[in-house]
Amino acid sequence: MLRPQVHTHGDKRRLEFQPGMVQSEMRLSRPDDLVLSYVRAMMCFVLFHPQPEHILMVGLGGGSLAKFCYRYLPQCRITVLELNPDVIALREQFAIPRDNARFRVIQADAVEYMAELDNSADVLLVDGFDAEGLPPALGSVAFYNDCRRALRPGGVMVTNIFSYDPNYSVMLRRLRQVFAGRICWFHGIAGNNRILFAVKGGGASPALAMQQKVARTGGLALPLLNRLLAHWIVLKMRWA
């Protein structure tokens, strides 16, 4: 397991496993900002589930998603699973909050941890990349089944997969199978990062209605508009 590297240039601090392969990026002057486009795209889950009570995250990295959700969804409890203890050891360098009543970082294998959950989370964010990319276990049928079971009815899973991953089409097919076709994405919202949204059934829900709408349209008409949508969602949350 490669040790993470921290590089600071001016107001930017980056987490990398290999030179040039940026895992996370933070502004020192505004550590809760979302700098990378794919992270803003993942925050589009609020269109599906605006007020989650519990968010479960797979992968801590530099904590961009965790910090943003902690600050701007104050009613929500957040649990973060991270396998690599060296990543967790960097939490102070990336201004990640200490554990408290509504925020926890757990060193755990997400595959094993998820298998023990049932109707636990409203939102599940999977961004568990390591130095080799997305581990195969985080794209397996078994893992997706465990993710679905871990969600409450109407819950939404958001997963980040590179569009050029040779197993992308296989993972997409598995998600369709496990979530009974209730998946969608916003076309071109984050470049080569394909952000997939999957909704657990259990009757009519706002998440299911949004999934059906986005599946028909791919979000807004153009990739640029989808990217602007992600910016707007983030700004709206900050202003609120």
PDB file of C-alpha atoms in Angstrom:
ATOM      1  CA  MET A   1       0.000   0.000   0.000  1.00  0.00           C
ATOM      2  CA  LEU A   2       1.619   3.269  -1.148  1.00  0.00           C
ATOM      3  CA  ARG A   3       1.915   6.059   1.381  1.00  0.00           C
ATOM      4  CA  PRO A   4      -0.010   9.229   0.492  1.00  0.00           C
ATOM      5  CA  GLN A   5       1.971  12.364  -0.348  1.00  0.00           C
ATOM      6  CA  VAL A   6       1.035  15.918   0.568  1.00  0.00           C
ATOM      7  CA  HIS A   7       2.136  18.809  -1.658  1.00  0.00           C
ATOM      8  CA  THR A   8       1.490  22.459  -0.855  1.00  0.00           C
ATOM      9  CA  HIS A   9       1.850  25.198  -3.488  1.00  0.00           C
ATOM     10  CA  GLY A  10       0.704  28.660  -2.515  1.00  0.00           C
ATOM     11  CA  ASP A  11      -2.897  28.427  -1.326  1.00  0.00           C
ATOM     12  CA  LYS A  12      -3.379  24.866  -2.624  1.00  0.00           C
ATOM     13  CA  ARG A  13      -2.707  21.623  -0.791  1.00  0.00           C
ATOM     14  CA  ARG A  14      -2.974  18.322  -2.644  1.00  0.00           C
ATOM     15  CA  LEU A  15      -3.088  14.675  -1.667  1.00  0.00           C
ATOM     16  CA  GLU A  16      -1.449  12.293  -4.124  1.00  0.00           C
ATOM     17  CA  PHE A  17      -0.421   8.647  -4.159  1.00  0.00           C
ATOM     18  CA  GLN A  18       1.739   9.077  -7.228  1.00  0.00           C
ATOM     19  CA  PRO A  19       3.156  12.337  -8.654  1.00  0.00           C
ATOM     20  CA  GLY A  20       0.551  14.120 -10.738  1.00  0.00           C
ATOM     21  CA  MET A  21      -2.325  11.812  -9.709  1.00  0.00           C
ATOM     22  CA  VAL A  22      -4.340  14.219  -7.566  1.00  0.00           C
ATOM     23  CA  GLN A  23      -6.661  12.468  -5.116  1.00  0.00           C
ATOM     24  CA  SER A  24      -7.842  15.566  -3.282  1.00  0.00           C
ATOM     25  CA  GLU A  25      -7.231  19.312  -3.314  1.00  0.00           C
ATOM     26  CA  MET A  26      -7.862  21.988  -0.711  1.00  0.00           C
ATOM     27  CA  ARG A  27      -7.561  25.766  -0.495  1.00  0.00           C
ATOM     28  CA  LEU A  28      -5.737  26.660   2.709  1.00  0.00           C
ATOM     29  CA  SER A  29      -7.639  29.937   2.916  1.00  0.00           C
ATOM     30  CA  ARG A  30     -11.024  28.194   2.572  1.00  0.00           C
ATOM     31  CA  PRO A  31     -10.570  24.548   3.587  1.00  0.00           C
ATOM     32  CA  ASP A  32     -14.273  23.685   3.271  1.00  0.00           C
ATOM     33  CA  ASP A  33     -14.506  24.705  -0.399  1.00  0.00           C
ATOM     34  CA  LEU A  34     -14.963  22.064  -3.086  1.00  0.00           C
ATOM     35  CA  VAL A  35     -12.123  22.588  -5.564  1.00  0.00           C
ATOM     36  CA  LEU A  36     -12.371  19.588  -7.904  1.00  0.00           C
ATOM     37  CA  SER A  37     -15.266  19.289 -10.365  1.00  0.00           C
ATOM     38  CA  TYR A  38     -16.020  15.636  -9.635  1.00  0.00           C
ATOM     39  CA  VAL A  39     -16.546  16.392  -5.939  1.00  0.00           C
ATOM     40  CA  ARG A  40     -19.027  19.136  -6.790  1.00  0.00           C
ATOM     41  CA  ALA A  41     -20.749  16.681  -9.124  1.00  0.00           C
ATOM     42  CA  MET A  42     -21.120  14.144  -6.314  1.00  0.00           C
ATOM     43  CA  MET A  43     -22.864  16.799  -4.212  1.00  0.00           C
ATOM     44  CA  CYS A  44     -25.729  16.667  -6.715  1.00  0.00           C
ATOM     45  CA  PHE A  45     -27.105  13.959  -4.428  1.00  0.00           C
ATOM     46  CA  VAL A  46     -28.994  16.775  -2.671  1.00  0.00           C
ATOM     47  CA  LEU A  47     -31.271  16.918  -5.730  1.00  0.00           C
ATOM     48  CA  PHE A  48     -32.283  13.346  -4.891  1.00  0.00           C
ATOM     49  CA  HIS A  49     -32.211  13.531  -1.083  1.00  0.00           C
ATOM     50  CA  PRO A  50     -32.083  17.162   0.144  1.00  0.00           C
ATOM     51  CA  GLN A  51     -32.036  16.498   3.894  1.00  0.00           C
ATOM     52  CA  PRO A  52     -30.381  13.172   4.713  1.00  0.00           C
ATOM     53  CA  GLU A  53     -30.138  12.100   8.330  1.00  0.00           C
ATOM     54  CA  HIS A  54     -27.121   9.840   7.789  1.00  0.00           C
ATOM     55  CA  ILE A  55     -24.450   9.980   5.074  1.00  0.00           C
ATOM     56  CA  LEU A  56     -22.032   7.088   4.740  1.00  0.00           C
ATOM     57  CA  MET A  57     -18.826   7.692   2.777  1.00  0.00           C
ATOM     58  CA  VAL A  58     -16.345   5.187   1.375  1.00  0.00           C
ATOM     59  CA  GLY A  59     -12.926   6.837   1.078  1.00  0.00           C
ATOM     60  CA  LEU A  60     -11.675   9.811   3.090  1.00  0.00           C
ATOM     61  CA  GLY A  61      -8.884  11.207   0.922  1.00  0.00           C
ATOM     62  CA  GLY A  62      -8.392  14.855   1.817  1.00  0.00           C
ATOM     63  CA  GLY A  63     -11.894  14.973   3.253  1.00  0.00           C
ATOM     64  CA  SER A  64     -13.431  17.426   0.786  1.00  0.00           C
ATOM     65  CA  LEU A  65     -16.871  15.799   0.728  1.00  0.00           C
ATOM     66  CA  ALA A  66     -16.812  15.022   4.435  1.00  0.00           C
ATOM     67  CA  LYS A  67     -15.948  18.587   5.448  1.00  0.00           C
ATOM     68  CA  PHE A  68     -18.479  20.167   3.112  1.00  0.00           C
ATOM     69  CA  CYS A  69     -21.319  17.911   4.247  1.00  0.00           C
ATOM     70  CA  TYR A  70     -20.372  18.384   7.891  1.00  0.00           C
ATOM     71  CA  ARG A  71     -20.531  22.157   7.587  1.00  0.00           C
ATOM     72  CA  TYR A  72     -23.461  22.653   5.247  1.00  0.00           C
ATOM     73  CA  LEU A  73     -25.740  19.770   6.291  1.00  0.00           C
ATOM     74  CA  PRO A  74     -25.692  20.445  10.034  1.00  0.00           C
ATOM     75  CA  GLN A  75     -28.645  18.164  10.765  1.00  0.00           C
ATOM     76  CA  CYS A  76     -26.853  15.163   9.258  1.00  0.00           C
ATOM     77  CA  ARG A  77     -24.703  12.456  10.850  1.00  0.00           C
ATOM     78  CA  ILE A  78     -21.648  11.490   8.788  1.00  0.00           C
ATOM     79  CA  THR A  79     -19.658   8.248   8.864  1.00  0.00           C
ATOM     80  CA  VAL A  80     -16.501   7.913   6.761  1.00  0.00           C
ATOM     81  CA  LEU A  81     -14.794   4.575   6.047  1.00  0.00           C
ATOM     82  CA  GLU A  82     -11.102   4.666   5.163  1.00  0.00           C
ATOM     83  CA  LEU A  83      -8.875   1.622   4.766  1.00  0.00           C
ATOM     84  CA  ASN A  84      -5.480   3.347   4.780  1.00  0.00           C
ATOM     85  CA  PRO A  85      -4.308   4.539   8.243  1.00  0.00           C
ATOM     86  CA  ASP A  86      -1.749   6.818   6.595  1.00  0.00           C
ATOM     87  CA  VAL A  87      -4.576   8.755   4.950  1.00  0.00           C
ATOM     88  CA  ILE A  88      -6.402   9.122   8.269  1.00  0.00           C
ATOM     89  CA  ALA A  89      -3.180  10.355   9.880  1.00  0.00           C
ATOM     90  CA  LEU A  90      -3.269  13.398   7.548  1.00  0.00           C
ATOM     91  CA  ARG A  91      -6.675  14.616   8.717  1.00  0.00           C
ATOM     92  CA  GLU A  92      -5.288  17.641  10.586  1.00  0.00           C
ATOM     93  CA  GLN A  93      -3.287  18.758   7.543  1.00  0.00           C
ATOM     94  CA  PHE A  94      -6.559  18.831   5.591  1.00  0.00           C
ATOM     95  CA  ALA A  95      -8.628  20.460   8.370  1.00  0.00           C
ATOM     96  CA  ILE A  96     -10.872  17.426   8.770  1.00  0.00           C
ATOM     97  CA  PRO A  97     -12.980  17.698  11.936  1.00  0.00           C
ATOM     98  CA  ARG A  98     -12.249  15.526  14.927  1.00  0.00           C
ATOM     99  CA  ASP A  99     -14.675  12.729  15.688  1.00  0.00           C
ATOM    100  CA  ASN A 100     -17.740  13.866  17.591  1.00  0.00           C
ATOM    101  CA  ALA A 101     -21.421  13.032  18.034  1.00  0.00           C
ATOM    102  CA  ARG A 102     -22.250  13.547  14.345  1.00  0.00           C
ATOM    103  CA  PHE A 103     -18.939  12.905  12.596  1.00  0.00           C
ATOM    104  CA  ARG A 104     -16.789   9.762  12.623  1.00  0.00           C
ATOM    105  CA  VAL A 105     -13.858   8.464  10.585  1.00  0.00           C
ATOM    106  CA  ILE A 106     -13.481   4.696  10.894  1.00  0.00           C
ATOM    107  CA  GLN A 107     -10.473   2.717   9.727  1.00  0.00           C
ATOM    108  CA  ALA A 108     -12.136  -0.226   8.032  1.00  0.00           C
ATOM    109  CA  ASP A 109     -12.370  -2.278   4.889  1.00  0.00           C
ATOM    110  CA  ALA A 110     -15.541  -0.922   3.305  1.00  0.00           C
ATOM    111  CA  VAL A 111     -16.308  -4.297   1.719  1.00  0.00           C
ATOM    112  CA  GLU A 112     -16.418  -5.988   5.112  1.00  0.00           C
ATOM    113  CA  TYR A 113     -18.087  -3.067   6.902  1.00  0.00           C
ATOM    114  CA  MET A 114     -20.854  -2.636   4.329  1.00  0.00           C
ATOM    115  CA  ALA A 115     -21.765  -6.314   4.522  1.00  0.00           C
ATOM    116  CA  GLU A 116     -22.893  -5.786   8.128  1.00  0.00           C
ATOM    117  CA  LEU A 117     -25.257  -2.877   7.449  1.00  0.00           C
ATOM    118  CA  ASP A 118     -28.996  -2.885   6.842  1.00  0.00           C
ATOM    119  CA  ASN A 119     -31.192   0.188   6.230  1.00  0.00           C
ATOM    120  CA  SER A 120     -28.528   2.399   7.760  1.00  0.00           C
ATOM    121  CA  ALA A 121     -27.898   5.374   5.467  1.00  0.00           C
ATOM    122  CA  ASP A 122     -29.901   7.837   3.379  1.00  0.00           C
ATOM    123  CA  VAL A 123     -26.927   8.657   1.147  1.00  0.00           C
ATOM    124  CA  LEU A 124     -23.899   6.530   0.313  1.00  0.00           C
ATOM    125  CA  LEU A 125     -20.910   8.194  -1.378  1.00  0.00           C
ATOM    126  CA  VAL A 126     -18.352   5.795  -2.856  1.00  0.00           C
ATOM    127  CA  ASP A 127     -15.025   7.388  -3.801  1.00  0.00           C
ATOM    128  CA  GLY A 128     -12.580   4.742  -2.638  1.00  0.00           C
ATOM    129  CA  PHE A 129      -9.678   5.176  -5.044  1.00  0.00           C
ATOM    130  CA  ASP A 130      -6.146   4.090  -4.192  1.00  0.00           C
ATOM    131  CA  ALA A 131      -2.834   4.297  -6.072  1.00  0.00           C
ATOM    132  CA  GLU A 132      -4.061   1.698  -8.584  1.00  0.00           C
ATOM    133  CA  GLY A 133      -7.454   3.293  -9.179  1.00  0.00           C
ATOM    134  CA  LEU A 134     -10.791   1.898  -8.075  1.00  0.00           C
ATOM    135  CA  PRO A 135     -10.265  -1.437  -6.293  1.00  0.00           C
ATOM    136  CA  PRO A 136     -12.167  -4.246  -8.092  1.00  0.00           C
ATOM    137  CA  ALA A 137     -13.965  -5.172  -4.870  1.00  0.00           C
ATOM    138  CA  LEU A 138     -15.688  -1.760  -4.862  1.00  0.00           C
ATOM    139  CA  GLY A 139     -17.227  -2.500  -8.253  1.00  0.00           C
ATOM    140  CA  SER A 140     -18.400  -6.055  -7.635  1.00  0.00           C
ATOM    141  CA  VAL A 141     -21.961  -7.371  -7.615  1.00  0.00           C
ATOM    142  CA  ALA A 142     -21.536  -8.411  -3.985  1.00  0.00           C
ATOM    143  CA  PHE A 143     -20.462  -4.921  -2.935  1.00  0.00           C
ATOM    144  CA  TYR A 144     -23.277  -3.246  -4.859  1.00  0.00           C
ATOM    145  CA  ASN A 145     -25.774  -5.607  -3.234  1.00  0.00           C
ATOM    146  CA  ASP A 146     -24.397  -4.704   0.182  1.00  0.00           C
ATOM    147  CA  CYS A 147     -24.622  -1.009  -0.697  1.00  0.00           C
ATOM    148  CA  ARG A 148     -28.233  -1.368  -1.707  1.00  0.00           C
ATOM    149  CA  ARG A 149     -29.065  -3.185   1.523  1.00  0.00           C
ATOM    150  CA  ALA A 150     -27.235  -0.529   3.568  1.00  0.00           C
ATOM    151  CA  LEU A 151     -29.480   2.199   2.134  1.00  0.00           C
ATOM    152  CA  ARG A 152     -32.874   3.089   3.543  1.00  0.00           C
ATOM    153  CA  PRO A 153     -35.837   3.000   1.111  1.00  0.00           C
ATOM    154  CA  GLY A 154     -35.518   5.949  -1.238  1.00  0.00           C
ATOM    155  CA  GLY A 155     -31.823   6.260  -0.408  1.00  0.00           C
ATOM    156  CA  VAL A 156     -29.264   7.144  -3.055  1.00  0.00           C
ATOM    157  CA  MET A 157     -25.832   5.725  -3.782  1.00  0.00           C
ATOM    158  CA  VAL A 158     -23.337   7.931  -5.626  1.00  0.00           C
ATOM    159  CA  THR A 159     -20.228   6.312  -7.060  1.00  0.00           C
ATOM    160  CA  ASN A 160     -17.258   7.817  -8.882  1.00  0.00           C
ATOM    161  CA  ILE A 161     -15.853   5.705 -11.748  1.00  0.00           C
ATOM    162  CA  PHE A 162     -13.431   6.767 -14.473  1.00  0.00           C
ATOM    163  CA  SER A 163     -15.132   6.602 -17.867  1.00  0.00           C
ATOM    164  CA  TYR A 164     -11.952   5.067 -19.323  1.00  0.00           C
ATOM    165  CA  ASP A 165     -11.773   2.309 -16.707  1.00  0.00           C
ATOM    166  CA  PRO A 166     -11.677  -0.954 -18.725  1.00  0.00           C
ATOM    167  CA  ASN A 167     -14.313  -2.358 -16.354  1.00  0.00           C
ATOM    168  CA  TYR A 168     -16.607   0.661 -16.598  1.00  0.00           C
ATOM    169  CA  SER A 169     -19.271  -0.988 -18.765  1.00  0.00           C
ATOM    170  CA  VAL A 170     -19.220  -4.083 -16.541  1.00  0.00           C
ATOM    171  CA  MET A 171     -19.710  -2.004 -13.384  1.00  0.00           C
ATOM    172  CA  LEU A 172     -22.476  -0.010 -15.054  1.00  0.00           C
ATOM    173  CA  ARG A 173     -24.260  -3.243 -15.962  1.00  0.00           C
ATOM    174  CA  ARG A 174     -23.882  -4.519 -12.401  1.00  0.00           C
ATOM    175  CA  LEU A 175     -25.363  -1.335 -10.965  1.00  0.00           C
ATOM    176  CA  ARG A 176     -28.336  -1.594 -13.317  1.00  0.00           C
ATOM    177  CA  GLN A 177     -28.859  -5.187 -12.253  1.00  0.00           C
ATOM    178  CA  VAL A 178     -28.607  -4.593  -8.498  1.00  0.00           C
ATOM    179  CA  PHE A 179     -30.695  -1.399  -8.455  1.00  0.00           C
ATOM    180  CA  ALA A 180     -33.305  -2.707 -10.915  1.00  0.00           C
ATOM    181  CA  GLY A 181     -32.408  -0.105 -13.533  1.00  0.00           C
ATOM    182  CA  ARG A 182     -32.858   2.858 -11.173  1.00  0.00           C
ATOM    183  CA  ILE A 183     -29.600   4.577 -12.117  1.00  0.00           C
ATOM    184  CA  CYS A 184     -28.701   7.788 -13.942  1.00  0.00           C
ATOM    185  CA  TRP A 185     -25.947  10.351 -14.518  1.00  0.00           C
ATOM    186  CA  PHE A 186     -25.522  13.942 -15.628  1.00  0.00           C
ATOM    187  CA  HIS A 187     -23.814  13.972 -19.016  1.00  0.00           C
ATOM    188  CA  GLY A 188     -20.356  15.544 -19.014  1.00  0.00           C
ATOM    189  CA  ILE A 189     -20.635  16.960 -15.509  1.00  0.00           C
ATOM    190  CA  ALA A 190     -17.085  16.031 -14.429  1.00  0.00           C
ATOM    191  CA  GLY A 191     -15.002  15.171 -17.479  1.00  0.00           C
ATOM    192  CA  ASN A 192     -13.547  11.660 -17.275  1.00  0.00           C
ATOM    193  CA  ASN A 193     -15.100  11.099 -13.865  1.00  0.00           C
ATOM    194  CA  ARG A 194     -18.455   9.404 -14.435  1.00  0.00           C
ATOM    195  CA  ILE A 195     -20.627  10.107 -11.398  1.00  0.00           C
ATOM    196  CA  LEU A 196     -23.392   7.502 -11.211  1.00  0.00           C
ATOM    197  CA  PHE A 197     -26.512   7.819  -9.062  1.00  0.00           C
ATOM    198  CA  ALA A 198     -28.456   4.719  -8.017  1.00  0.00           C
ATOM    199  CA  VAL A 199     -31.696   4.815  -6.040  1.00  0.00           C
ATOM    200  CA  LYS A 200     -33.079   2.123  -3.763  1.00  0.00           C
ATOM    201  CA  GLY A 201     -36.749   1.371  -4.329  1.00  0.00           C
ATOM    202  CA  GLY A 202     -39.447   0.912  -1.729  1.00  0.00           C
ATOM    203  CA  GLY A 203     -42.240   2.975  -3.222  1.00  0.00           C
ATOM    204  CA  ALA A 204     -42.508   6.492  -4.576  1.00  0.00           C
ATOM    205  CA  SER A 205     -39.874   8.909  -3.291  1.00  0.00           C
ATOM    206  CA  PRO A 206     -38.314  12.242  -4.302  1.00  0.00           C
ATOM    207  CA  ALA A 207     -35.097  10.369  -5.106  1.00  0.00           C
ATOM    208  CA  LEU A 208     -36.852   7.976  -7.453  1.00  0.00           C
ATOM    209  CA  ALA A 209     -38.685  10.828  -9.191  1.00  0.00           C
ATOM    210  CA  MET A 210     -35.398  12.670  -9.719  1.00  0.00           C
ATOM    211  CA  GLN A 211     -33.663   9.525 -10.963  1.00  0.00           C
ATOM    212  CA  GLN A 212     -36.358   8.950 -13.555  1.00  0.00           C
ATOM    213  CA  LYS A 213     -36.118  12.550 -14.726  1.00  0.00           C
ATOM    214  CA  VAL A 214     -32.326  12.574 -15.024  1.00  0.00           C
ATOM    215  CA  ALA A 215     -32.327   9.144 -16.720  1.00  0.00           C
ATOM    216  CA  ARG A 216     -34.584  10.574 -19.447  1.00  0.00           C
ATOM    217  CA  THR A 217     -32.653  13.784 -20.029  1.00  0.00           C
ATOM    218  CA  GLY A 218     -29.073  13.252 -18.814  1.00  0.00           C
ATOM    219  CA  GLY A 219     -29.595  16.284 -16.608  1.00  0.00           C
ATOM    220  CA  LEU A 220     -29.599  19.601 -18.444  1.00  0.00           C
ATOM    221  CA  ALA A 221     -29.227  19.958 -22.190  1.00  0.00           C
ATOM    222  CA  LEU A 222     -25.452  20.403 -22.384  1.00  0.00           C
ATOM    223  CA  PRO A 223     -22.437  19.177 -20.366  1.00  0.00           C
ATOM    224  CA  LEU A 224     -21.540  22.808 -19.604  1.00  0.00           C
ATOM    225  CA  LEU A 225     -24.974  23.377 -18.105  1.00  0.00           C
ATOM    226  CA  ASN A 226     -24.593  20.278 -15.954  1.00  0.00           C
ATOM    227  CA  ARG A 227     -21.252  21.581 -14.677  1.00  0.00           C
ATOM    228  CA  LEU A 228     -22.873  24.932 -13.919  1.00  0.00           C
ATOM    229  CA  LEU A 229     -25.658  23.070 -12.123  1.00  0.00           C
ATOM    230  CA  ALA A 230     -23.100  21.461  -9.797  1.00  0.00           C
ATOM    231  CA  HIS A 231     -21.573  24.887  -9.094  1.00  0.00           C
ATOM    232  CA  TRP A 232     -25.021  26.321  -8.394  1.00  0.00           C
ATOM    233  CA  ILE A 233     -25.902  23.544  -5.941  1.00  0.00           C
ATOM    234  CA  VAL A 234     -22.680  24.111  -3.992  1.00  0.00           C
ATOM    235  CA  LEU A 235     -23.150  27.882  -3.920  1.00  0.00           C
ATOM    236  CA  LYS A 236     -26.769  27.542  -2.857  1.00  0.00           C
ATOM    237  CA  MET A 237     -25.788  25.320   0.065  1.00  0.00           C
ATOM    238  CA  ARG A 238     -23.098  27.763   1.168  1.00  0.00           C
ATOM    239  CA  TRP A 239     -25.422  30.769   0.988  1.00  0.00           C
ATOM    240  CA  ALA A 240     -28.196  28.973   2.846  1.00  0.00           C
TER     241      ALA A 240
END
